[in-house]
mmCIF file of C-alpha atoms and ligand atoms in Angstrom:
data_model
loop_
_atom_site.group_PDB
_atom_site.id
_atom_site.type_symbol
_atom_site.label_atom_id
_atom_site.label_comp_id
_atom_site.label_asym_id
_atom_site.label_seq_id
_atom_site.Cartn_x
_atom_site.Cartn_y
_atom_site.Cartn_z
ATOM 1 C CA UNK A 251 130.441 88.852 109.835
ATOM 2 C CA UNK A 252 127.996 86.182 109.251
ATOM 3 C CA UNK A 253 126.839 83.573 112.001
ATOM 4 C CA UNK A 254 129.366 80.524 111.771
ATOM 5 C CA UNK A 255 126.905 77.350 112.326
ATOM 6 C CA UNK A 256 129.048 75.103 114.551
ATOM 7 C CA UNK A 257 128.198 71.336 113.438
ATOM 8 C CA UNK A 258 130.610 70.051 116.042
ATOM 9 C CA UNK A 259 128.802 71.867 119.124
ATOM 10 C CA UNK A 260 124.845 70.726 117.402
ATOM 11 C CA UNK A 261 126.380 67.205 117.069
ATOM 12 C CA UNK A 262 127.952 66.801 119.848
ATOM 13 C CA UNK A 263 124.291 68.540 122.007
ATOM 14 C CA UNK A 264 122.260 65.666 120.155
ATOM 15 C CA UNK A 265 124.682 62.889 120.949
ATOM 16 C CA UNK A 266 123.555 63.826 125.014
ATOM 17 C CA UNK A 267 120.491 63.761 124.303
ATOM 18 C CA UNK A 268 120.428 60.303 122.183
ATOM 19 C CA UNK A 269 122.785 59.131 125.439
ATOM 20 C CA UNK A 270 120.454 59.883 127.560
ATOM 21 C CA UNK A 271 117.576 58.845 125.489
ATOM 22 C CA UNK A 272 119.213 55.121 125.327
ATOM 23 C CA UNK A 273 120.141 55.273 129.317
ATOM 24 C CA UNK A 274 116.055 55.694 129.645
ATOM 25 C CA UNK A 275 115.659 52.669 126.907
ATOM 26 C CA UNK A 276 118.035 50.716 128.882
ATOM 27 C CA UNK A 277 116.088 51.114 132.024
ATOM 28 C CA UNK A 278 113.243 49.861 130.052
ATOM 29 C CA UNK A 279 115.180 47.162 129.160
ATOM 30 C CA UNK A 280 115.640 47.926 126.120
ATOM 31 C CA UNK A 281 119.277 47.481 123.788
ATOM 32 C CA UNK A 282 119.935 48.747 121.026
ATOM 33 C CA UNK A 283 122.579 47.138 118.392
ATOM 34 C CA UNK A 284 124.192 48.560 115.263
ATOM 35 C CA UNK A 285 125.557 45.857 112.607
ATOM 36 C CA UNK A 286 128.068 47.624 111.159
ATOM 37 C CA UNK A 287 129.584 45.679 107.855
ATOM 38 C CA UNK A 288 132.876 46.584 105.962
ATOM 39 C CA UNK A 289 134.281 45.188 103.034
ATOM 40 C CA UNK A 290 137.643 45.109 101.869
ATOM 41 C CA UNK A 291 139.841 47.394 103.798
ATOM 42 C CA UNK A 292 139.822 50.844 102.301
ATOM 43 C CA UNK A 293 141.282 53.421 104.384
ATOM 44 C CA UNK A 294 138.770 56.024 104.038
ATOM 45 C CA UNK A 295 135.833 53.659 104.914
ATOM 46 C CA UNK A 296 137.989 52.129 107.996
ATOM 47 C CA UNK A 297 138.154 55.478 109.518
ATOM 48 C CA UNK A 298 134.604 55.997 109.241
ATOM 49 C CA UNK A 299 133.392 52.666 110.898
ATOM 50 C CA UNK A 300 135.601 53.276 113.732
ATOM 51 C CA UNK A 301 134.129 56.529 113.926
ATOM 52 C CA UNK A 302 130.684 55.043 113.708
ATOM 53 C CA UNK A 303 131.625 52.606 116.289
ATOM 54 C CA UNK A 304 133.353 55.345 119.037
ATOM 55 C CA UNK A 305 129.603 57.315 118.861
ATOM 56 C CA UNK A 306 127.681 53.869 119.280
ATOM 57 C CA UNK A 307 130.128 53.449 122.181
ATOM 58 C CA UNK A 308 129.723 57.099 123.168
ATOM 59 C CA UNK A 309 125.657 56.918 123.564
ATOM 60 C CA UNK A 310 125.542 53.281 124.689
ATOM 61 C CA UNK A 311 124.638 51.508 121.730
ATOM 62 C CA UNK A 312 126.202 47.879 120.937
ATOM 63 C CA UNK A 313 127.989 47.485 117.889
ATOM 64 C CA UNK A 314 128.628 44.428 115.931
ATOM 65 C CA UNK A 315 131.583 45.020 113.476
ATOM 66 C CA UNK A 316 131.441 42.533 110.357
ATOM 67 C CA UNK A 317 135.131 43.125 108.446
ATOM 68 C CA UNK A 318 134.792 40.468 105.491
ATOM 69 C CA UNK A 319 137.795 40.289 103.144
ATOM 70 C CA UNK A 320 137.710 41.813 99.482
ATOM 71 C CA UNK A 321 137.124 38.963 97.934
ATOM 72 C CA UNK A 322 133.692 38.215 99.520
ATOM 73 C CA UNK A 323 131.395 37.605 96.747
ATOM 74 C CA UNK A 324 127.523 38.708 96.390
ATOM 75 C CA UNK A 325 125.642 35.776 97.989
ATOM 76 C CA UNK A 326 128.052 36.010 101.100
ATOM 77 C CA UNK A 327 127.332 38.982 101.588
ATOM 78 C CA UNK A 328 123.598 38.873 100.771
ATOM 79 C CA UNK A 329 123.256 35.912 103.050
ATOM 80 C CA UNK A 330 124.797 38.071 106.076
ATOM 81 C CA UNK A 331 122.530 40.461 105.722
ATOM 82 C CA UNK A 332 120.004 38.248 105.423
ATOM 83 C CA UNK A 333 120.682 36.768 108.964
ATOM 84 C CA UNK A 334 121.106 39.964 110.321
ATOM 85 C CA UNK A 335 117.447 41.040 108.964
ATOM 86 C CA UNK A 336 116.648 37.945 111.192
ATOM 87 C CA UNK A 337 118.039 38.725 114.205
ATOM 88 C CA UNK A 338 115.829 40.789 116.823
ATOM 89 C CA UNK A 339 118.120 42.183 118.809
ATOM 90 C CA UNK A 340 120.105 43.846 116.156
ATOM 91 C CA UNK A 341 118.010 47.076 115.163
ATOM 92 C CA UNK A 342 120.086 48.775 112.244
ATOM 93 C CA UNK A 343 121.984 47.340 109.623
ATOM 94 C CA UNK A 344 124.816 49.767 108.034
ATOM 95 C CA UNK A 345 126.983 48.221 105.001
ATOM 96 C CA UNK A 346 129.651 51.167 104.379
ATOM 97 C CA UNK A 347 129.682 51.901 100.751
ATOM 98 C CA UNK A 348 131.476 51.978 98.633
ATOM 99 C CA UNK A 349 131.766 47.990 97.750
ATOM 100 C CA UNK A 350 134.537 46.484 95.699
ATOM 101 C CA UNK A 351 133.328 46.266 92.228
ATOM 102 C CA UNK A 352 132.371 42.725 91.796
ATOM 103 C CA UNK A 353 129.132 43.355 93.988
ATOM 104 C CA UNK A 354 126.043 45.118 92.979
ATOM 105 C CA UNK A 355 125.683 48.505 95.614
ATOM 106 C CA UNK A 356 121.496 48.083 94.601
ATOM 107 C CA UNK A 357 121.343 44.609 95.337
ATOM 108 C CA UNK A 358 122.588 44.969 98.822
ATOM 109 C CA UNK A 359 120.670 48.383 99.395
ATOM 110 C CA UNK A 360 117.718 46.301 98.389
ATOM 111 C CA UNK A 361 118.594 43.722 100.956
ATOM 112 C CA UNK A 362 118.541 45.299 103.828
ATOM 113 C CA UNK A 363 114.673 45.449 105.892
ATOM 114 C CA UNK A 364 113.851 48.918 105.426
ATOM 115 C CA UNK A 365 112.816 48.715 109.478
ATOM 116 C CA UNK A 366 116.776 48.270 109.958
ATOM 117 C CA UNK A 367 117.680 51.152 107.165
ATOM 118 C CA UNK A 368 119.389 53.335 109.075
ATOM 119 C CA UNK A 369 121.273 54.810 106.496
ATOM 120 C CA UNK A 370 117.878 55.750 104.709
ATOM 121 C CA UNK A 371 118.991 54.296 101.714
ATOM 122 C CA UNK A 372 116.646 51.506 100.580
ATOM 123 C CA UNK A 373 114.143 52.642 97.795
ATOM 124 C CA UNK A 374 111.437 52.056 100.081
ATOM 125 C CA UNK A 375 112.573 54.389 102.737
ATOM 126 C CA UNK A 376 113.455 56.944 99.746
ATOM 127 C CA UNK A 377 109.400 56.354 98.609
ATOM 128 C CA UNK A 378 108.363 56.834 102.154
ATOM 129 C CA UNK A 379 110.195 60.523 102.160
ATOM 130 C CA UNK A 380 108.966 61.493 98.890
ATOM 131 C CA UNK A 381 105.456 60.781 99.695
ATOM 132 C CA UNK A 382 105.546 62.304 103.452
ATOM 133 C CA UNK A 383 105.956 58.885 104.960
ATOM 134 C CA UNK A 384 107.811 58.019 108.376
ATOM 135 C CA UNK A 385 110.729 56.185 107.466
ATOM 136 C CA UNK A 386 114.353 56.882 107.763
ATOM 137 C CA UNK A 387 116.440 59.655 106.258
ATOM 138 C CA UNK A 388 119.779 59.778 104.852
ATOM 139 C CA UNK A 389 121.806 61.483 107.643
ATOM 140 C CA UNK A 390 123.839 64.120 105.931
ATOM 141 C CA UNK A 391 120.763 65.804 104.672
ATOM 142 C CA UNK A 392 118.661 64.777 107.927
ATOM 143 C CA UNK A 393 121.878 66.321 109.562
ATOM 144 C CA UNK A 394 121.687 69.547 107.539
ATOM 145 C CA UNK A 395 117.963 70.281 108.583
ATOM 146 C CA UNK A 396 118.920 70.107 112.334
ATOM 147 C CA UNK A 397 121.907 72.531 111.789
ATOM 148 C CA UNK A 398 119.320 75.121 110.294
ATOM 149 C CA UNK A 399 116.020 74.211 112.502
ATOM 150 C CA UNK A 400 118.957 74.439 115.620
ATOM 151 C CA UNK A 401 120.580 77.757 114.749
ATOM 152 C CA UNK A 402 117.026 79.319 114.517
ATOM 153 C CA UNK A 403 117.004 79.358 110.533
ATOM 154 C CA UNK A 404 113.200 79.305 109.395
ATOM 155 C CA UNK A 405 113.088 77.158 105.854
ATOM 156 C CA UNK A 406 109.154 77.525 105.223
ATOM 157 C CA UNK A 407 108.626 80.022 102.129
ATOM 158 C CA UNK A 408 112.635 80.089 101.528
ATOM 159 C CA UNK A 409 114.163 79.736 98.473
ATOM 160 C CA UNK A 410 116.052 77.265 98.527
ATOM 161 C CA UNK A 411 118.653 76.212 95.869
ATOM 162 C CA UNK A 412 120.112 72.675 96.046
ATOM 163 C CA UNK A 413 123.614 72.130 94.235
ATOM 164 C CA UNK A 414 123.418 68.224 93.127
ATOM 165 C CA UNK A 415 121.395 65.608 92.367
ATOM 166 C CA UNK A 416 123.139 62.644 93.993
ATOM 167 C CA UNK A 417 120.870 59.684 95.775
ATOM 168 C CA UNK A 418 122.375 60.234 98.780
ATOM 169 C CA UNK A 419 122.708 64.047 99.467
ATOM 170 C CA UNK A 420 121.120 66.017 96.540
ATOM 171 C CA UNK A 421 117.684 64.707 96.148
ATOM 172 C CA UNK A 422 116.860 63.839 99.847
ATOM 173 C CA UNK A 423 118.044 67.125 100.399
ATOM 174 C CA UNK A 424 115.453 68.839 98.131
ATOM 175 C CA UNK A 425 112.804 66.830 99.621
ATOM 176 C CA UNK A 426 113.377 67.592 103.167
ATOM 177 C CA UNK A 427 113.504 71.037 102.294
ATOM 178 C CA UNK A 428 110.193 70.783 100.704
ATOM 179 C CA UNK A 429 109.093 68.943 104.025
ATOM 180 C CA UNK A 430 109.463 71.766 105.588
ATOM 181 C CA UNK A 431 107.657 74.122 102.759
ATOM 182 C CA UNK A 432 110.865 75.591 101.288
ATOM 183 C CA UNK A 433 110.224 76.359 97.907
ATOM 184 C CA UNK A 434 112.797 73.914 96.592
ATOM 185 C CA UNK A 435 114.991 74.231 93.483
ATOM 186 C CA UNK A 436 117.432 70.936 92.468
ATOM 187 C CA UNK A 437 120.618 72.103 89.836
ATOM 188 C CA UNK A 438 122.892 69.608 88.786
ATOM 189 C CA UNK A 439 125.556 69.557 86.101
ATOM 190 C CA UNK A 440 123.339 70.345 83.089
ATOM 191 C CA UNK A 441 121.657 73.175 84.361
ATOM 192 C CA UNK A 442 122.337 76.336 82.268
ATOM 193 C CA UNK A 443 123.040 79.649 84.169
ATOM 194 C CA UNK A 444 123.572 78.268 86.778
ATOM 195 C CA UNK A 445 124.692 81.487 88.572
ATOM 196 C CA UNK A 446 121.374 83.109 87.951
ATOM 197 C CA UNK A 447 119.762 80.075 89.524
ATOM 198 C CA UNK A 448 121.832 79.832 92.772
ATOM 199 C CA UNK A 449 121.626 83.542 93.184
ATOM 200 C CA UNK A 450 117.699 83.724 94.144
ATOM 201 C CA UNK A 451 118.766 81.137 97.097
ATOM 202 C CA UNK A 452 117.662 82.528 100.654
ATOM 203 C CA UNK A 453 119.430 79.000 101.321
ATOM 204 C CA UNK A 454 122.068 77.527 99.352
ATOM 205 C CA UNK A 455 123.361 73.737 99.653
ATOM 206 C CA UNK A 456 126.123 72.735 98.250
ATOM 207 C CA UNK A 457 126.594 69.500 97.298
ATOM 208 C CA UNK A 458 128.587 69.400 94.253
ATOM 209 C CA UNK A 459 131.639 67.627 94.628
ATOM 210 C CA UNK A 460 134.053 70.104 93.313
ATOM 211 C CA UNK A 461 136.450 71.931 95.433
ATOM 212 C CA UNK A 462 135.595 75.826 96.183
ATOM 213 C CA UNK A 463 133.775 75.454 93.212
ATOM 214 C CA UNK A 464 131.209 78.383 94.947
ATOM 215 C CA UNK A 465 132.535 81.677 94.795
ATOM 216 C CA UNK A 466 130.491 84.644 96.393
ATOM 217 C CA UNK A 467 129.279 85.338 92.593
ATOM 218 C CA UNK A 468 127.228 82.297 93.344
ATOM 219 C CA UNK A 469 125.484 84.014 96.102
ATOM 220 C CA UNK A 470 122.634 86.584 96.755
ATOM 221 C CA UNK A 471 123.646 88.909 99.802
ATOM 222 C CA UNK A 472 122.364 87.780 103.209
ATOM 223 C CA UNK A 473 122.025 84.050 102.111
ATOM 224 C CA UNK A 474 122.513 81.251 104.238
ATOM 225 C CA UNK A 475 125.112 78.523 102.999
ATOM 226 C CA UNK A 476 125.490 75.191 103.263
ATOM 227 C CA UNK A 477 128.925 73.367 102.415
ATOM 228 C CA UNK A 478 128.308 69.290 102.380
ATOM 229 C CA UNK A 479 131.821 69.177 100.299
ATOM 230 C CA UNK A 480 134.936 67.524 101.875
ATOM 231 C CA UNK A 481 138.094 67.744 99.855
ATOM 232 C CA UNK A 482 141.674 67.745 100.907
ATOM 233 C CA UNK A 483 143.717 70.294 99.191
ATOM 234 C CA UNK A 484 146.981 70.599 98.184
ATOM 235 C CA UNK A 485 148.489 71.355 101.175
ATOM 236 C CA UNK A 486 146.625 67.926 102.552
ATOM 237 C CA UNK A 487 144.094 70.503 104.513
ATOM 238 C CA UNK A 488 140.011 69.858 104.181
ATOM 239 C CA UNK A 489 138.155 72.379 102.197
ATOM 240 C CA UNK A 490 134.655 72.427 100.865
ATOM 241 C CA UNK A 491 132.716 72.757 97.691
ATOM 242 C CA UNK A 492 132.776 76.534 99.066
ATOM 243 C CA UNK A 493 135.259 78.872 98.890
ATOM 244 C CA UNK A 494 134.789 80.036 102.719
ATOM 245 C CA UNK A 495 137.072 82.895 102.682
ATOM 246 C CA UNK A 496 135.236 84.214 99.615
ATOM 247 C CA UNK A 497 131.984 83.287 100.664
ATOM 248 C CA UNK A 498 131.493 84.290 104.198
ATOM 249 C CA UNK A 499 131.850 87.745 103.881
ATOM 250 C CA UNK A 500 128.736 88.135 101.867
ATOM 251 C CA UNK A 501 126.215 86.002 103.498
ATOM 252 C CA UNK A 502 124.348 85.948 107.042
ATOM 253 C CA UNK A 503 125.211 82.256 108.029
ATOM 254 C CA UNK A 504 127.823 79.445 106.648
ATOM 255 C CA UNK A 505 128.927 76.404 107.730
ATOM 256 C CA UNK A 506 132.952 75.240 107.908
ATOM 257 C CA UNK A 507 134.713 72.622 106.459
ATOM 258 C CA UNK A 508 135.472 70.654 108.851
ATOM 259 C CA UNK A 509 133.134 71.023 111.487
ATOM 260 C CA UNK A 510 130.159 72.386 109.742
ATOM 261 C CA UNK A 511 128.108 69.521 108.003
ATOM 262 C CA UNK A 512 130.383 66.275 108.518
ATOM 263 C CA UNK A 513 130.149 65.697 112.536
ATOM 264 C CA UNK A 514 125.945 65.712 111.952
ATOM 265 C CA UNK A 515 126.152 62.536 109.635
ATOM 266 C CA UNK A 516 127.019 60.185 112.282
ATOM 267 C CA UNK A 517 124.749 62.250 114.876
ATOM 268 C CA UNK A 518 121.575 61.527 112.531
ATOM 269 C CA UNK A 519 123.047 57.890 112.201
ATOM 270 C CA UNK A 520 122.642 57.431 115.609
ATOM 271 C CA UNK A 521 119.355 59.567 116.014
ATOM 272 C CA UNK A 522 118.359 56.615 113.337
ATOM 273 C CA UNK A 523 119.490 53.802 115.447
ATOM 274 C CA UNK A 524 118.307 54.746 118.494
ATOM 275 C CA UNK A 525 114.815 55.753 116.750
ATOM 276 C CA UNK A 526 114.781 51.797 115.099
ATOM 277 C CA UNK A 527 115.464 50.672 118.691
ATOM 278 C CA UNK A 528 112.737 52.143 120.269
ATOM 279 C CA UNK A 529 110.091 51.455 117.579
ATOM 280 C CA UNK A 530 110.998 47.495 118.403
HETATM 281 P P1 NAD B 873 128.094 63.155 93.619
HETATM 282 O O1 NAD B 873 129.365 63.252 92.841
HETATM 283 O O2 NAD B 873 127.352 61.874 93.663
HETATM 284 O O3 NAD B 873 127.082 64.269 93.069
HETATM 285 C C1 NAD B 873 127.500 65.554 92.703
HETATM 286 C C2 NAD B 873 126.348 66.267 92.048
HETATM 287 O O4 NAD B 873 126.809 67.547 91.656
HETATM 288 C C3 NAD B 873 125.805 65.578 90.812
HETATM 289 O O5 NAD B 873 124.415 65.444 90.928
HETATM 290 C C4 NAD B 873 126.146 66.520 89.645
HETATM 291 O O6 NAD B 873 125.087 66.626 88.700
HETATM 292 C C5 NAD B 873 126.365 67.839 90.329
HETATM 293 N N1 NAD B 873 127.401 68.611 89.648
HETATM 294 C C6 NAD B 873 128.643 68.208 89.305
HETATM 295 N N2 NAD B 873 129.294 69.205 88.673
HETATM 296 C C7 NAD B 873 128.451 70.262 88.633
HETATM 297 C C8 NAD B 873 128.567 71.571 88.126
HETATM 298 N N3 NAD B 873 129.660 72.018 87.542
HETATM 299 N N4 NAD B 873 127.494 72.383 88.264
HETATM 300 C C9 NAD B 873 126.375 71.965 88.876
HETATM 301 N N5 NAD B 873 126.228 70.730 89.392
HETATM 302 C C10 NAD B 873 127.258 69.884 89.266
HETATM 303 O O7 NAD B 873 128.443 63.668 95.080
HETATM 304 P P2 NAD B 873 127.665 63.471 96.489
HETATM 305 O O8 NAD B 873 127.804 62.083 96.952
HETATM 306 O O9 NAD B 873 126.317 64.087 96.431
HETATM 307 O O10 NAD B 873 128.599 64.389 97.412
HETATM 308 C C11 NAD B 873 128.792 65.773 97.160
HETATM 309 C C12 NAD B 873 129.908 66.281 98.064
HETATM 310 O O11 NAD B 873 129.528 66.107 99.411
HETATM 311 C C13 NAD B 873 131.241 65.538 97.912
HETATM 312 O O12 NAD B 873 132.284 66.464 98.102
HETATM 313 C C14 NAD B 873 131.214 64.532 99.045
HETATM 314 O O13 NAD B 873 132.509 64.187 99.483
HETATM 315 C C15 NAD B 873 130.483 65.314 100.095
HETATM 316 N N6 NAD B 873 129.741 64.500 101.076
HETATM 317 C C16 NAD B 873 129.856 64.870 102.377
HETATM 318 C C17 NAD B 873 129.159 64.194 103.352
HETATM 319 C C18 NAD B 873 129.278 64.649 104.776
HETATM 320 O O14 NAD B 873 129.002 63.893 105.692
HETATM 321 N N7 NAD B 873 129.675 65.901 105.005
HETATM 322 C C19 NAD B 873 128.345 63.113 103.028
HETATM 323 C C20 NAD B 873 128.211 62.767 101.675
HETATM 324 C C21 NAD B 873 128.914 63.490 100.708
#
């Protein structure tokens, strides 16, 4: 049976240690304060600030909770941010995405000081990563190099296959992975054979968006896999972009869905926050 990488039990190991990390900062007198902005009132992006919100409350971290109405336009919300940017006791700024349609996603990205990106999202902290440059990381793929580093996984001189191309998972993924001298290969939804490709993966991250889209003819014996996919099935039940059942029995190490990748996004969101807080 292959090693079952428990995301809850790695998140929930470096929320202590971020707890205590801020108790120390605290003692330094030093706070550390999370903007969190939502607009609209989508149900899917409610749950997930409160979540945010419950692990800034967790480690000790303030949070300042910004619900606007729908109809905020652009400048309002660009002008927020822009006061935020201002403020010094707020550290990270984190607009939960998606917006309602009548605002530009860039624009805001773009607004936000990349020394308060703690989503990793502004083009300058993307630059940063692709160059080797400290500046923050997306947290799902941040997330998914502490579940292998932490269950003893070596990535230098791995293949590694990455399934997607997306801003926020795909492409940070393959760079991290090159980071840490995997010998990185990106597929996406054009890429022929893909199979064949996916196959020569010693690690295999799946970020494709389509439900138990990868079947164990997808993967090479022994491989190590990585489901970032969240679905809900028919039955209402999560599933991956893996087909786990399938899957597991043919490779050394897999992660669940839920409780493989998801709980290390807001982990590495904090990790970022409290990291911006001490660099103050
Ligand atoms: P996306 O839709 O932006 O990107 C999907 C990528 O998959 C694209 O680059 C596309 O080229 C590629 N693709 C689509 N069909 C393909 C095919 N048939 N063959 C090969 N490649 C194909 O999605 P995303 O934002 O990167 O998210 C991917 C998945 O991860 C989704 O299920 C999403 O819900 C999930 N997700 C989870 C977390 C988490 O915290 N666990 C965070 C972000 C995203």
């Amino acid at each position: 049976m292959p090693h079952i990488i428990d995301g809850k039990a790695i998140s929930a190991q470096i929320k202590e240690e971020l707890k205590e990390k801020v108790t120390r900062l605290k003692e330094e007198g030093v706070r550390i304060c999370l903007a969190v902005i939502q607009v609209g009132n989508d149900p899917a992006s409610s749950v997930y600030v409160g979540n945010k919100k419950k692990a800034c409350a967790y480690i000790g971290i303030e949070s300042l909770a910004y619900e606007l109405p729908e109809e905020t336009t652009q400048e309002e919300l660009l002008a927020l941010i822009g006061e935020l940017n201002g403020k010094a006791e707020v550290n990270g700024i984190l607009v939960q995405l998606p917006l309602p349609a009548h605002i530009d996603e860039d624009a805001v990205i773009r607004a936000i000081d990349p020394k308060k990106d703690v989503d990793g999202f502004h083009p300058q902290s993307v630059g940063a990563l692709c160059i080797g440059q400290p500046g923050f990381v997306s947290c799902t793929p941040a997330g998914i190099i502490q579940l292998l580093k932490r269950s003893g996984i070596e990535i230098a001189g791995k293949e590694c296959v990455v399934i997607g191309r997306s801003n926020i998972v795909g492409k940070p993924m393959a760079l991290l992975l090159l980071r840490e001298n995997g010998t990185v290969t990106v597929t996406h939804s054009k890429t022929r054979n893909l199979k064949e490709v996916t196959r020569r993966a010693d690690i295999l991250i799946a970020a494709v968006g389509r439900p138990k889209m990868i079947t164990r003819d997808y993967v090479k014996e022994g491989a190590v896999v990585i489901d970032v996919g969240i679905h809900r099935n028919e039955n209402n039940k999560l599933c991956g972009d893996v087909d786990y059942e399938d899957v597991a029995p043919v490779c050394s190490a897999i992660t669940p869905v839920p409780g493989g990748v998801g709980p290390m996004t807001i982990a590495m969101l904090m990790n970022n926050c409290v990291e911006a807080g001490s660099k103050r």
